[in-house]
Every structure is written in structure tokens, then in C-alpha cells.
């Protein structure tokens, strides 16, 4: 299994564990996509795939519809997507992606979390070189499909790694090729279960159990903040390769 798969496997259950938090995150993404590209999923590819993400997370249909409607309301919040970067305790690199209607509030909160847990907030772009920014698609395999042939086809669309089991295929591709990968999968009849952006660390840093506990207190602060959409780090998770 590749590095991307191991990293994603280690953080998947925790990240999707809290359903209300997941719904809030996807709802904001849907509102942003609908506001920027229109409320019709047939003409808005980003919205279309986010609705698939919502379905995969068992998000109620009326909640999805409210998120889309919110984008057209006169007094709707104007969410901005912002990335914060810093180091947690013991030199763990942390990238925080947020969607907020009040950057002053959010940056103050993020800085406070870092400071109170032995870390520090850095400048934007200061840690980007430590991570690969990837498009990650989960799709359903088709009857009679050849995985090697699919991989060869997808290479031309920016995919550089495939992982597969009996239930799903995970395709990792370049961040900037998201739209091209989505277009290929849709035009060739593949069911997209979900599609996301991930930041895969180049190297993972081992920590002791005691150090892990301290770092996770900081990560939990980010996870509990309603403005935070995603948190990525390079801490080696326990049993991540199993």
C-alpha cells in the first residue's frame, strides 16, 4: 500500500466520526460551491460531487437542499476558504483549512489553539512544501473492468496512484487536475462515491504515546471549531500500516 493510502486510512475514521461536524463541513462546502458556480448540479461539477459526498456521509436530503438554498439568500454568510499553517508540539507540522465568514475571529482562535498547546502559527505557505496536495476520488468498481487499464487511462488525467478492494477504488491525483479526473469518471460511467482534497505529508514523524496525547489535544481543538473544515499533520498514527 502506498504512503497516501496509509495516511488516509489512519485519519479517516476519526475525521468522519462526528456526524454533526461532518454535516457542518460538507454544508459549508456546498454553500460555497453553489454561490460560486450556481445551484444546479447539472451545470456545476463541484456542487455535483459535493452532493455525492453528502450522500456517502448519510447527510439528509433536506439538509443538502438548505445548504444550496443558503447560497441564494440575500443575507447569507459570505464564507471564505482560508489555509493556516503552523507547528504543534514536538515539531509536528499542521495545516488547517477553514471556511469562515469572519477571518479575524478564526485566525485569533487558531493562533490561540497553537499557543496554548505548545505550538505556533506560521505564515501562509510556510509548510506547503511538506505536503502533497491531492485530489482523492472514491469510486465504485464496474463489472468486468480492468484495474490496470483504468490506471493507464487515468494517468493521462493526472492520477498517480490507485488503491482498490472489493468495495471501492481510491484514485489519488494532482490537486489542479480535479475537474479533469471528475469529468473522465463521469463520462465513462463510474459512480463517484466521494471526492475530496487531501494534503499527504512527505514524511511521517514518530512520537511517543505521551507526546501523541499532547498533540491530539491540539488537534481536537481544531476539530471542534465550527470554522475548521480539515486538519492535516505529519504525525505518525499508531498502527497506521496495519
Short mmCIF file of C-alpha atoms in Angstrom, two decimals:
data_model
loop_
_atom_site.label_atom_id
_atom_site.label_comp_id
_atom_site.label_asym_id
_atom_site.label_seq_id
_atom_site.Cartn_x
_atom_site.Cartn_y
_atom_site.Cartn_z
CA UNK A 1 0.00 0.00 0.00
CA UNK A 2 1.22 3.50 -0.79
CA UNK A 3 2.04 6.33 1.55
CA UNK A 4 -1.14 8.21 0.64
CA UNK A 5 -3.32 5.20 1.39
CA UNK A 6 -1.74 4.57 4.79
CA UNK A 7 -2.04 8.20 5.82
CA UNK A 8 -5.64 8.45 4.67
CA UNK A 9 -6.60 5.18 6.36
CA UNK A 10 -5.13 6.36 9.67
CA UNK A 11 -7.19 9.53 9.82
CA UNK A 12 -10.43 8.50 8.07
CA UNK A 13 -12.43 7.07 10.96
CA UNK A 14 -11.64 9.88 13.37
CA UNK A 15 -12.33 12.55 10.77
CA UNK A 16 -15.74 11.19 9.80
CA UNK A 17 -16.69 10.00 13.27
CA UNK A 18 -18.72 13.02 14.40
CA UNK A 19 -21.71 13.21 12.07
CA UNK A 20 -22.90 16.69 13.06
CA UNK A 21 -19.40 18.08 12.45
CA UNK A 22 -19.25 16.30 9.11
CA UNK A 23 -22.61 17.73 8.06
CA UNK A 24 -21.48 21.24 9.02
CA UNK A 25 -18.29 20.86 6.99
CA UNK A 26 -19.99 19.49 3.88
CA UNK A 27 -22.82 22.01 4.19
CA UNK A 28 -20.40 24.92 4.08
CA UNK A 29 -18.63 23.43 1.07
CA UNK A 30 -21.97 23.02 -0.72
CA UNK A 31 -22.95 26.62 0.03
CA UNK A 32 -19.60 27.93 -1.25
CA UNK A 33 -19.83 25.81 -4.41
CA UNK A 34 -23.43 26.85 -5.10
CA UNK A 35 -22.62 30.53 -4.57
CA UNK A 36 -19.62 30.45 -6.92
CA UNK A 37 -20.93 28.11 -9.61
CA UNK A 38 -24.72 28.13 -9.38
CA UNK A 39 -27.28 25.96 -7.63
CA UNK A 40 -27.87 23.49 -10.49
CA UNK A 41 -25.69 20.38 -10.05
CA UNK A 42 -26.07 19.54 -13.75
CA UNK A 43 -24.07 22.64 -14.66
CA UNK A 44 -21.89 22.84 -11.54
CA UNK A 45 -19.47 19.88 -11.36
CA UNK A 46 -18.07 20.85 -7.96
CA UNK A 47 -21.55 21.02 -6.44
CA UNK A 48 -22.45 17.71 -8.08
CA UNK A 49 -19.57 15.85 -6.49
CA UNK A 50 -20.14 17.51 -3.10
CA UNK A 51 -23.72 16.22 -3.18
CA UNK A 52 -22.22 12.74 -3.67
CA UNK A 53 -20.01 13.36 -0.62
CA UNK A 54 -23.13 14.29 1.35
CA UNK A 55 -24.86 11.12 0.23
CA UNK A 56 -21.85 9.00 1.24
CA UNK A 57 -21.91 10.62 4.70
CA UNK A 58 -25.67 9.90 5.03
CA UNK A 59 -26.42 13.61 5.16
CA UNK A 60 -30.21 14.17 4.98
CA UNK A 61 -31.50 15.43 1.65
CA UNK A 62 -33.28 18.40 3.23
CA UNK A 63 -30.01 19.47 4.89
CA UNK A 64 -28.31 19.44 1.49
CA UNK A 65 -31.15 21.46 -0.02
CA UNK A 66 -30.94 24.04 2.79
CA UNK A 67 -27.19 24.42 2.18
CA UNK A 68 -27.83 25.09 -1.52
CA UNK A 69 -30.67 27.49 -0.79
CA UNK A 70 -28.47 29.37 1.67
CA UNK A 71 -26.18 30.37 -1.19
CA UNK A 72 -29.00 32.30 -2.87
CA UNK A 73 -30.36 34.02 0.23
CA UNK A 74 -29.82 37.77 0.40
CA UNK A 75 -28.41 37.73 3.93
CA UNK A 76 -26.39 34.54 3.60
CA UNK A 77 -22.93 34.35 5.13
CA UNK A 78 -20.09 35.06 2.73
CA UNK A 79 -17.74 32.19 3.52
CA UNK A 80 -14.09 32.46 2.55
CA UNK A 81 -11.78 29.46 2.35
CA UNK A 82 -8.52 30.12 4.20
CA UNK A 83 -5.49 27.95 5.00
CA UNK A 84 -3.49 28.33 8.22
CA UNK A 85 -0.15 26.61 8.80
CA UNK A 86 1.95 26.10 11.90
CA UNK A 87 3.87 23.71 14.11
CA UNK A 88 2.38 21.84 17.01
CA UNK A 89 4.31 20.36 19.93
CA UNK A 90 7.45 18.35 19.09
CA UNK A 91 7.76 19.87 15.63
CA UNK A 92 4.62 18.31 14.15
CA UNK A 93 3.59 20.23 11.02
CA UNK A 94 -0.12 21.11 10.93
CA UNK A 95 -2.18 22.55 8.09
CA UNK A 96 -5.65 23.85 8.97
CA UNK A 97 -8.23 24.50 6.25
CA UNK A 98 -11.13 26.73 7.27
CA UNK A 99 -14.29 28.17 5.75
CA UNK A 100 -15.27 31.28 7.65
CA UNK A 101 -17.33 34.45 7.40
CA UNK A 102 -15.06 36.17 9.94
CA UNK A 103 -11.35 35.73 9.34
CA UNK A 104 -10.42 37.93 12.31
CA UNK A 105 -12.26 35.62 14.67
CA UNK A 106 -10.98 32.43 13.08
CA UNK A 107 -7.31 33.40 12.90
CA UNK A 108 -7.47 34.52 16.54
CA UNK A 109 -8.91 31.15 17.54
CA UNK A 110 -6.37 29.19 15.51
CA UNK A 111 -3.45 31.20 16.90
CA UNK A 112 -4.80 30.70 20.45
CA UNK A 113 -5.05 26.92 19.96
CA UNK A 114 -1.43 26.76 18.78
CA UNK A 115 -0.12 28.98 21.57
CA UNK A 116 -1.98 27.24 24.39
CA UNK A 117 -0.82 23.77 23.33
CA UNK A 118 2.88 24.36 22.80
CA UNK A 119 2.83 25.25 19.12
CA UNK A 120 2.95 28.35 16.97
CA UNK A 121 1.10 29.70 13.95
CA UNK A 122 3.28 30.28 10.90
CA UNK A 123 2.86 32.31 7.73
CA UNK A 124 0.70 31.15 4.84
CA UNK A 125 2.65 28.85 2.54
CA UNK A 126 5.41 28.18 5.04
CA UNK A 127 4.65 24.45 5.32
CA UNK A 128 3.23 23.74 1.88
CA UNK A 129 6.46 22.04 0.79
CA UNK A 130 5.97 19.33 3.44
CA UNK A 131 2.72 18.04 1.90
CA UNK A 132 1.41 16.90 -1.47
CA UNK A 133 -1.97 18.49 -2.23
CA UNK A 134 -4.05 15.74 -3.81
CA UNK A 135 -7.43 15.17 -5.40
CA UNK A 136 -8.87 11.97 -3.91
CA UNK A 137 -11.78 10.17 -5.57
CA UNK A 138 -13.58 7.13 -4.20
CA UNK A 139 -15.45 5.25 -6.92
CA UNK A 140 -17.40 2.03 -7.27
CA UNK A 141 -15.73 -0.64 -9.44
CA UNK A 142 -17.59 -1.67 -12.59
CA UNK A 143 -18.28 -5.27 -13.57
CA UNK A 144 -15.58 -6.62 -15.86
CA UNK A 145 -13.33 -3.60 -15.51
CA UNK A 146 -9.56 -4.00 -15.71
CA UNK A 147 -7.83 -2.08 -12.93
CA UNK A 148 -4.53 -1.81 -14.81
CA UNK A 149 -6.26 -0.43 -17.90
CA UNK A 150 -8.16 2.07 -15.75
CA UNK A 151 -4.92 3.18 -14.12
CA UNK A 152 -3.25 3.67 -17.52
CA UNK A 153 -6.22 5.73 -18.70
CA UNK A 154 -6.28 7.88 -15.57
CA UNK A 155 -2.56 8.65 -15.74
CA UNK A 156 -3.36 10.92 -18.70
CA UNK A 157 -5.80 12.81 -16.47
CA UNK A 158 -3.42 13.44 -13.58
CA UNK A 159 -3.94 10.33 -11.42
CA UNK A 160 -0.71 8.91 -9.98
CA UNK A 161 -1.93 6.18 -7.63
CA UNK A 162 -4.85 3.75 -7.37
CA UNK A 163 -5.80 1.61 -4.39
CA UNK A 164 -8.57 -0.95 -4.67
CA UNK A 165 -10.52 -3.54 -2.73
CA UNK A 166 -13.77 -5.40 -3.43
CA UNK A 167 -15.95 -2.42 -2.48
CA UNK A 168 -14.21 0.66 -3.82
CA UNK A 169 -11.34 2.17 -5.75
CA UNK A 170 -9.46 5.19 -4.42
CA UNK A 171 -7.73 7.38 -7.01
CA UNK A 172 -5.10 9.94 -5.96
CA UNK A 173 -4.30 12.68 -8.43
CA UNK A 174 -2.86 16.15 -8.77
CA UNK A 175 -4.80 18.91 -7.00
CA UNK A 176 -5.11 21.00 -10.16
CA UNK A 177 -6.46 18.03 -12.16
CA UNK A 178 -9.60 17.58 -10.01
CA UNK A 179 -12.01 18.74 -12.73
CA UNK A 180 -10.36 16.59 -15.42
CA UNK A 181 -10.45 13.47 -13.26
CA UNK A 182 -14.08 14.07 -12.34
CA UNK A 183 -15.00 14.60 -16.00
CA UNK A 184 -13.32 11.35 -17.08
CA UNK A 185 -15.00 9.29 -14.35
CA UNK A 186 -18.46 10.72 -15.05
CA UNK A 187 -18.18 10.39 -18.84
CA UNK A 188 -17.06 6.78 -18.51
CA UNK A 189 -19.88 5.73 -16.21
CA UNK A 190 -18.06 5.39 -12.90
CA UNK A 191 -20.09 6.04 -9.78
CA UNK A 192 -18.27 8.63 -7.68
CA UNK A 193 -18.89 7.89 -4.01
CA UNK A 194 -16.95 10.91 -2.80
CA UNK A 195 -14.29 13.35 -3.93
CA UNK A 196 -12.09 15.45 -1.68
CA UNK A 197 -8.82 17.31 -1.43
CA UNK A 198 -6.17 15.82 0.84
CA UNK A 199 -2.75 17.02 1.97
CA UNK A 200 -0.48 13.98 2.16
CA UNK A 201 2.74 14.52 4.16
CA UNK A 202 6.03 13.61 2.50
CA UNK A 203 7.30 12.06 5.73
CA UNK A 204 5.65 10.99 8.97
CA UNK A 205 7.20 11.81 12.32
CA UNK A 206 7.11 9.25 15.13
CA UNK A 207 6.13 10.38 18.61
CA UNK A 208 5.79 8.68 21.99
CA UNK A 209 2.38 7.91 23.49
CA UNK A 210 2.79 10.81 25.91
CA UNK A 211 3.70 13.20 23.11
CA UNK A 212 0.82 11.93 20.98
CA UNK A 213 -1.66 12.65 23.77
CA UNK A 214 -0.46 16.26 23.99
CA UNK A 215 -0.57 16.77 20.22
CA UNK A 216 -4.04 15.27 19.96
CA UNK A 217 -5.35 17.80 22.49
CA UNK A 218 -4.38 20.49 20.00
CA UNK A 219 -5.85 18.59 17.03
CA UNK A 220 -9.11 18.13 18.94
CA UNK A 221 -9.34 21.91 19.41
CA UNK A 222 -9.17 22.38 15.66
CA UNK A 223 -11.67 19.58 15.03
CA UNK A 224 -14.16 21.13 17.47
CA UNK A 225 -14.03 24.57 15.83
CA UNK A 226 -17.02 25.03 13.51
CA UNK A 227 -14.98 27.15 11.09
CA UNK A 228 -12.36 24.44 10.57
CA UNK A 229 -13.02 22.16 7.61
CA UNK A 230 -9.93 19.93 7.60
CA UNK A 231 -6.78 19.39 9.63
CA UNK A 232 -3.69 17.69 8.19
CA UNK A 233 -0.49 16.78 10.02
CA UNK A 234 2.60 14.62 9.70
CA UNK A 235 2.36 12.74 12.98
CA UNK A 236 2.70 9.01 12.52
CA UNK A 237 -0.52 7.41 13.68
CA UNK A 238 -0.41 4.28 15.81
CA UNK A 239 -0.82 1.12 13.71
CA UNK A 240 -1.21 3.20 10.55
CA UNK A 241 0.27 0.49 8.35
CA UNK A 242 -1.97 -2.34 9.55
#
